[in-house]
Short mmCIF file of C-alpha atoms in Angstrom, two decimals:
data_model
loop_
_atom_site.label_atom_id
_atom_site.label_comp_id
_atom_site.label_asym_id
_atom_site.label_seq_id
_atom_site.Cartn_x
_atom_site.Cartn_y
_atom_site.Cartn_z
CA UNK A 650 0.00 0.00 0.00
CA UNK A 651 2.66 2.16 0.86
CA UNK A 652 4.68 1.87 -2.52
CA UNK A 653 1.77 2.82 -4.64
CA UNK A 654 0.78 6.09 -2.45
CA UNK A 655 4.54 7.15 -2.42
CA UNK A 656 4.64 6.83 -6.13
CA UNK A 657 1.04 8.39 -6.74
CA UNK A 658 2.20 11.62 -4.08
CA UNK A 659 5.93 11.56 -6.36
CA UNK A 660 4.10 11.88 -9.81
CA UNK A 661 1.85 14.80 -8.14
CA UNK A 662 4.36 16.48 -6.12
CA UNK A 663 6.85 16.36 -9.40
CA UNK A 664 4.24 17.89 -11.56
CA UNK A 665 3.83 20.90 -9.24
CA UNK A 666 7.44 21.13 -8.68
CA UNK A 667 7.82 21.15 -12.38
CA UNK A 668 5.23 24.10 -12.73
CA UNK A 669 7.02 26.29 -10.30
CA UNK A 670 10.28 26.06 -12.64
CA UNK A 671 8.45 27.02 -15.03
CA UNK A 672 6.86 29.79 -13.59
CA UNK A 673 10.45 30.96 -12.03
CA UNK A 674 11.69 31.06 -15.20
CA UNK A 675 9.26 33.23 -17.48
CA UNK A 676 10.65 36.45 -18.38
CA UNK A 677 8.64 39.06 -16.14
CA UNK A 678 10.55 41.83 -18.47
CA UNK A 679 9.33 40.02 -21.83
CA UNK A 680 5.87 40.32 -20.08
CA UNK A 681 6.13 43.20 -19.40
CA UNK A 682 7.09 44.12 -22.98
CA UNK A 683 4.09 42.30 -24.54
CA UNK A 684 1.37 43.07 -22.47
CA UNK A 685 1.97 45.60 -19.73
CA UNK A 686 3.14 45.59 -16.76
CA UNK A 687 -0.22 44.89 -14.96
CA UNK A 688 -1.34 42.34 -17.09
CA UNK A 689 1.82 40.70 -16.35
CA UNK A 690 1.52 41.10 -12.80
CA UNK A 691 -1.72 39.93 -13.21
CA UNK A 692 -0.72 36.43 -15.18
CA UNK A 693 2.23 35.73 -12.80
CA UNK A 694 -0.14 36.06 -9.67
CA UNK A 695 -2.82 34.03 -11.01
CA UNK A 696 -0.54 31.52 -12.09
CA UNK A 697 1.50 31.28 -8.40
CA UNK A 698 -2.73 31.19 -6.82
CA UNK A 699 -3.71 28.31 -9.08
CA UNK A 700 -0.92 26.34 -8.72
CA UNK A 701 -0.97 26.98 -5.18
CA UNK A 702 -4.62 25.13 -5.07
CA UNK A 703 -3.83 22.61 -7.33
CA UNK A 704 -0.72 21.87 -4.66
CA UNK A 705 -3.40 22.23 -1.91
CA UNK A 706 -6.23 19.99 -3.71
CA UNK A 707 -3.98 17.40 -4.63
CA UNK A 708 -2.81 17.23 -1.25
CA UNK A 709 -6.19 16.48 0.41
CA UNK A 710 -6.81 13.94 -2.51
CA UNK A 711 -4.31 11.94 -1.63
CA UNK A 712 -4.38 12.00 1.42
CA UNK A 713 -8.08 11.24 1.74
CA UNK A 714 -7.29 8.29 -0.86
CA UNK A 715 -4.35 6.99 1.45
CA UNK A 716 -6.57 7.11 4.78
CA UNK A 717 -9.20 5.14 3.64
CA UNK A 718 -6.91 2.50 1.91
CA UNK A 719 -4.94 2.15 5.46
CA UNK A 720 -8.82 1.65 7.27
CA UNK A 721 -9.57 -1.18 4.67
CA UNK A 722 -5.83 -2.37 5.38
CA UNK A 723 -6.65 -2.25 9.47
CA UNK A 724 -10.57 -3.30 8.95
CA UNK A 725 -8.53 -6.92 7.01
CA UNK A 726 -5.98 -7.39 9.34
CA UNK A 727 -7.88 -6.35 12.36
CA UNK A 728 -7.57 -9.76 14.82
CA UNK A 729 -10.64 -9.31 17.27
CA UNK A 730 -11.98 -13.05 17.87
CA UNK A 731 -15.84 -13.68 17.34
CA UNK A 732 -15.90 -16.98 17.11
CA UNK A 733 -19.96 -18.42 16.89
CA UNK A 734 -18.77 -21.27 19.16
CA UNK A 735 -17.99 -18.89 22.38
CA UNK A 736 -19.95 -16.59 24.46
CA UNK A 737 -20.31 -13.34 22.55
CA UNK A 738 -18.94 -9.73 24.41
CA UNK A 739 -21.30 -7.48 23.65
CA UNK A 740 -19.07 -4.47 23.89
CA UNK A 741 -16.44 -5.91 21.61
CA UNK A 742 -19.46 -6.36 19.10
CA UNK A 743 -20.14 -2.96 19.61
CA UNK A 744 -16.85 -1.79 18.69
CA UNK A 745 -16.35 -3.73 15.42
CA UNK A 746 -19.68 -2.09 14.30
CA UNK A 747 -18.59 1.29 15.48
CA UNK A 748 -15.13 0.61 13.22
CA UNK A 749 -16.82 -0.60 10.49
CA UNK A 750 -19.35 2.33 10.01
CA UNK A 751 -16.11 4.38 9.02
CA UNK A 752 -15.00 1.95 6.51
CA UNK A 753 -18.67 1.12 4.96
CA UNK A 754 -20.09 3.94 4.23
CA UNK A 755 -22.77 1.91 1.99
CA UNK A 756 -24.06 -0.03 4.81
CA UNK A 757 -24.21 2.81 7.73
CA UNK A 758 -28.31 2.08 7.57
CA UNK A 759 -28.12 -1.58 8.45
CA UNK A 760 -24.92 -1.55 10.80
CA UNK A 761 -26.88 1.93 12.34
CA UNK A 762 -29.53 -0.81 13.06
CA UNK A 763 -27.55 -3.38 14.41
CA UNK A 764 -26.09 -1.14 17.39
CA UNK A 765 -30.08 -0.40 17.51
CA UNK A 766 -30.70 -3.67 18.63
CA UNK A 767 -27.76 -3.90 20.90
CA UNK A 768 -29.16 -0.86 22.56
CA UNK A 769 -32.86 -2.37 23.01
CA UNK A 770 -32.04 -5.40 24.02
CA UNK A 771 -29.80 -3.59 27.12
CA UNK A 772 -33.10 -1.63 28.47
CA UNK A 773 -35.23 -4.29 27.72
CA UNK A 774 -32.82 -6.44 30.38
CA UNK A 775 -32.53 -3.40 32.75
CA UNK A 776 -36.44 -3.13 32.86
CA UNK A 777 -36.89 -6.71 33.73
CA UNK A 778 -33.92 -6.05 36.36
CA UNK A 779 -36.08 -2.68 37.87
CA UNK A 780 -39.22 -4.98 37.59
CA UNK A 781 -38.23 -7.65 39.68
CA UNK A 782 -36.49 -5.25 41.69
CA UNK A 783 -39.59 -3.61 42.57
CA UNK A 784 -41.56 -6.15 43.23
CA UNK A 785 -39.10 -8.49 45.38
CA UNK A 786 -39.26 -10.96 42.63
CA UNK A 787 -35.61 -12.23 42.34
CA UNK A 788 -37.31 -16.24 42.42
CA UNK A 789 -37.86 -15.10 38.44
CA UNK A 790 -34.36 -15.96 37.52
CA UNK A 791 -35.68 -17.91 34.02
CA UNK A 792 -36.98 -14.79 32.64
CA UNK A 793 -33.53 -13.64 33.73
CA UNK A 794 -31.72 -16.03 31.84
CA UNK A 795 -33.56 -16.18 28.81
CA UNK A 796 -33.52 -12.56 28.17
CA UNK A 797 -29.55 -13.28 28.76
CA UNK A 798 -30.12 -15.58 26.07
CA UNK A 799 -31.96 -14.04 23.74
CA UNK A 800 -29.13 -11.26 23.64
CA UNK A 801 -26.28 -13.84 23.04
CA UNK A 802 -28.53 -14.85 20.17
CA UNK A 803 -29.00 -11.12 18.51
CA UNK A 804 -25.08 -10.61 19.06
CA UNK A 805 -24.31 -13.66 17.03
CA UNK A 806 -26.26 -12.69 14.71
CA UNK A 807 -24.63 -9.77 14.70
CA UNK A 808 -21.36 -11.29 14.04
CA UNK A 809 -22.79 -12.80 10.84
CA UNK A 810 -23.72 -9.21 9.88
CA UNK A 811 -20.10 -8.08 10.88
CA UNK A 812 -18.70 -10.88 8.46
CA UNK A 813 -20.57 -9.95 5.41
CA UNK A 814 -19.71 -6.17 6.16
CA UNK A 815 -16.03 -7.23 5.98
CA UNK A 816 -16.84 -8.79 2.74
CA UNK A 817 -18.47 -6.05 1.14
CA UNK A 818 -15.32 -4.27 -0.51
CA UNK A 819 -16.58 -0.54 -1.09
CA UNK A 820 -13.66 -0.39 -4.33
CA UNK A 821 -15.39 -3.56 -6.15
CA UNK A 822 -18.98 -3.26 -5.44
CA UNK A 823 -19.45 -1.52 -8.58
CA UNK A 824 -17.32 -3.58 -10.68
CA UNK A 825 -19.42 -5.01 -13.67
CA UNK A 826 -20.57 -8.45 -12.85
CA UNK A 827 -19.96 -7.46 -8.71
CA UNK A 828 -23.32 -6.31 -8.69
CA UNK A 829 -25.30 -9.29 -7.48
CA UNK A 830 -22.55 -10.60 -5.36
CA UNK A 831 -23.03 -7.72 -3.25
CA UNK A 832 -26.59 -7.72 -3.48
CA UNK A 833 -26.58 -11.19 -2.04
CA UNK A 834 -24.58 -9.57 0.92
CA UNK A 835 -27.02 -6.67 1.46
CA UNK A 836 -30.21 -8.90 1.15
CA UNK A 837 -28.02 -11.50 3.85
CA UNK A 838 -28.07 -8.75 6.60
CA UNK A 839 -31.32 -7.60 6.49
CA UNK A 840 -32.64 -11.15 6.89
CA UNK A 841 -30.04 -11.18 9.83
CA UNK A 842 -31.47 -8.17 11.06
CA UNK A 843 -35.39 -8.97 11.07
CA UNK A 844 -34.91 -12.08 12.39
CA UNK A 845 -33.35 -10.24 15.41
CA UNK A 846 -36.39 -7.61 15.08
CA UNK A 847 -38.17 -10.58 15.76
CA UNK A 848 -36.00 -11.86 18.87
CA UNK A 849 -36.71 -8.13 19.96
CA UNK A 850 -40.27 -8.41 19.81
CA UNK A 851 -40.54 -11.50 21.68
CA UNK A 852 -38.77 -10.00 24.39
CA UNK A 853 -41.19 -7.26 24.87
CA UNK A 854 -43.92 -10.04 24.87
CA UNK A 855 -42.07 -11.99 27.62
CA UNK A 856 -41.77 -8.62 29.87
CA UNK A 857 -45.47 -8.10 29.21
CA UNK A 858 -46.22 -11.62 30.50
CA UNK A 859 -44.13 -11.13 33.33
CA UNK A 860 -46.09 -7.72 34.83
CA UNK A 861 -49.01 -9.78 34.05
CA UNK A 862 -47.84 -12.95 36.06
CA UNK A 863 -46.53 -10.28 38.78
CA UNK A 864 -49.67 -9.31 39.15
CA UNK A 865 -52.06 -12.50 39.19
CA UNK A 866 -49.90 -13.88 41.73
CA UNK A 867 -50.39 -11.00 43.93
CA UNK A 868 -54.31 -11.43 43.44
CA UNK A 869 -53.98 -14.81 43.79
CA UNK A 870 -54.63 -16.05 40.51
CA UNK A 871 -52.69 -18.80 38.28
CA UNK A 872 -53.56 -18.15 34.90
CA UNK A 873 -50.51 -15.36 34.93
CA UNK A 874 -48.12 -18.39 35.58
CA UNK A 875 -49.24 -20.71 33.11
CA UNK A 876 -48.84 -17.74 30.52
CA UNK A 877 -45.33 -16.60 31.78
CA UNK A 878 -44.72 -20.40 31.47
CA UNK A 879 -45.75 -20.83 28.02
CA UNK A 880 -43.99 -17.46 26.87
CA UNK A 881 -40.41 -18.67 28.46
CA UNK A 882 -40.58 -21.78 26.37
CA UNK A 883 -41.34 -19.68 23.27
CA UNK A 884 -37.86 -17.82 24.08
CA UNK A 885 -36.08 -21.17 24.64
CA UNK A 886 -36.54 -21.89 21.16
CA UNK A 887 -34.16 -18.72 19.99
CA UNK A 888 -31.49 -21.30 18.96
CA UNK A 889 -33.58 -21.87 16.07
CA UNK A 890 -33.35 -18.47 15.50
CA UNK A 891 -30.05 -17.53 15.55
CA UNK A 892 -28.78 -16.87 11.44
CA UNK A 893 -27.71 -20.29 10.74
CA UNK A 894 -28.28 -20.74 6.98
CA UNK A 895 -25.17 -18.23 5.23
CA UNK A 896 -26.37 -17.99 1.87
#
């Protein structure tokens, strides 16, 4: 990466170079002579301004052109484990979105979305903690645990949204012939995603069913139970949910 910057910023730099020279060594007298001395003055300022902003434009270009090669170097050598097989961090997840909105532009919507979910699924599990809090419930430690679960299944999910983001090169997805390739990406993480809209919904069902057990029990009714019940097993079945199928 390096090689081809240096010899991209030596071609530019030599040009400019080489138009200074040239405007050191026009004749200011001959100028002069031809076309007066303002117009002169004139044509030897305006040429010292514009190559002055071509020096200046050039400058940002590649320099803009070498930053963003060096994140797509970092984002494909970048050695964070998320291995599906292990208990998923849910701040490290967090980060690797975070880094990867400033390397894929293209997909800011859908990785936006994903640290949406992250978020949701973190006050949906401080409700449930203020809920049982509240009401001296702490015997509720299933709804605990599949909540726990159900955001260990939404952050691998995630990481099969992270690899596809990795995969879709910002340089090639315009390529003739890349098109569908990356199409197949896009359409990938969406499905990702609303399947974890749906893990996010379910939550919010399971809280419901809890206030509503929470409150039958204090009245002395069952049917609350056998619906808070019936609602946890419905969550046990995330594993089903989780992406699974890559194509």
């Amino acid at each position: 990466m390096w090689e081809k910057w240096l010899r991209k910023a030596g071609i530019f730099y030599g040009c400019v170079a080489a138009g200074a020279v040239i405007l050191r060594l026009i004749d200011r007298t001959w100028l002069i002579i031809s076309m007066g001395i303002v117009t002169a003055d004139a044509l030897l300022l305006g040429g010292r301004i514009l190559l002055a902003c071509v020096f200046l434009a050039g400058s940002a270009v590649l320099f803009t052109g070498w930053r963003k090669s060096w994140q797509l170097e970092r984002s494909a050598a970048y050695a964070v484990k998320l291995s599906l097989d292990k208990t998923q961090s849910p701040g490290v997840i967090r980060g690797e979105i975070t880094r990867l909105l400033g390397v894929r532009p293209r997909l800011k919507e859908p990785l936006t979305l994903g640290l949406s979910q992250m978020d949701s699924i973190d006050r949906k599990q401080a409700k449930l903690k203020e809920i049982l809090d509240r009401n001296d419930a702490a015997s509720l430690n299933e709804v605990v645990s599949t909540l726990d679960e159900a955001e260990q299944t939404v952050c691998k999910n995630l990481v099969r949204v992270l690899n596809r983001a990795i995969l879709w090169d910002p340089y090639e997805a315009n390529k003739p012939g890349k098109e569908a390739v990356f199409e197949g990406h896009q359409r990938y993480i969406g499905r990702i995603l609303d399947k974890n809209e749906s893990i996010l919904t379910m939550c919010d069902t399971l809280l419901a069913e809890t206030v509503s057990y929470l409150g039958e029990k204090t009245s002395g009714a069952d049917d609350g139970a056998l619906g808070l019940v019936a609602m946890t097993e419905v969550m046990r079945s995330l594993r089903g949910m989780d992406g699974g199928d890559e194509s």
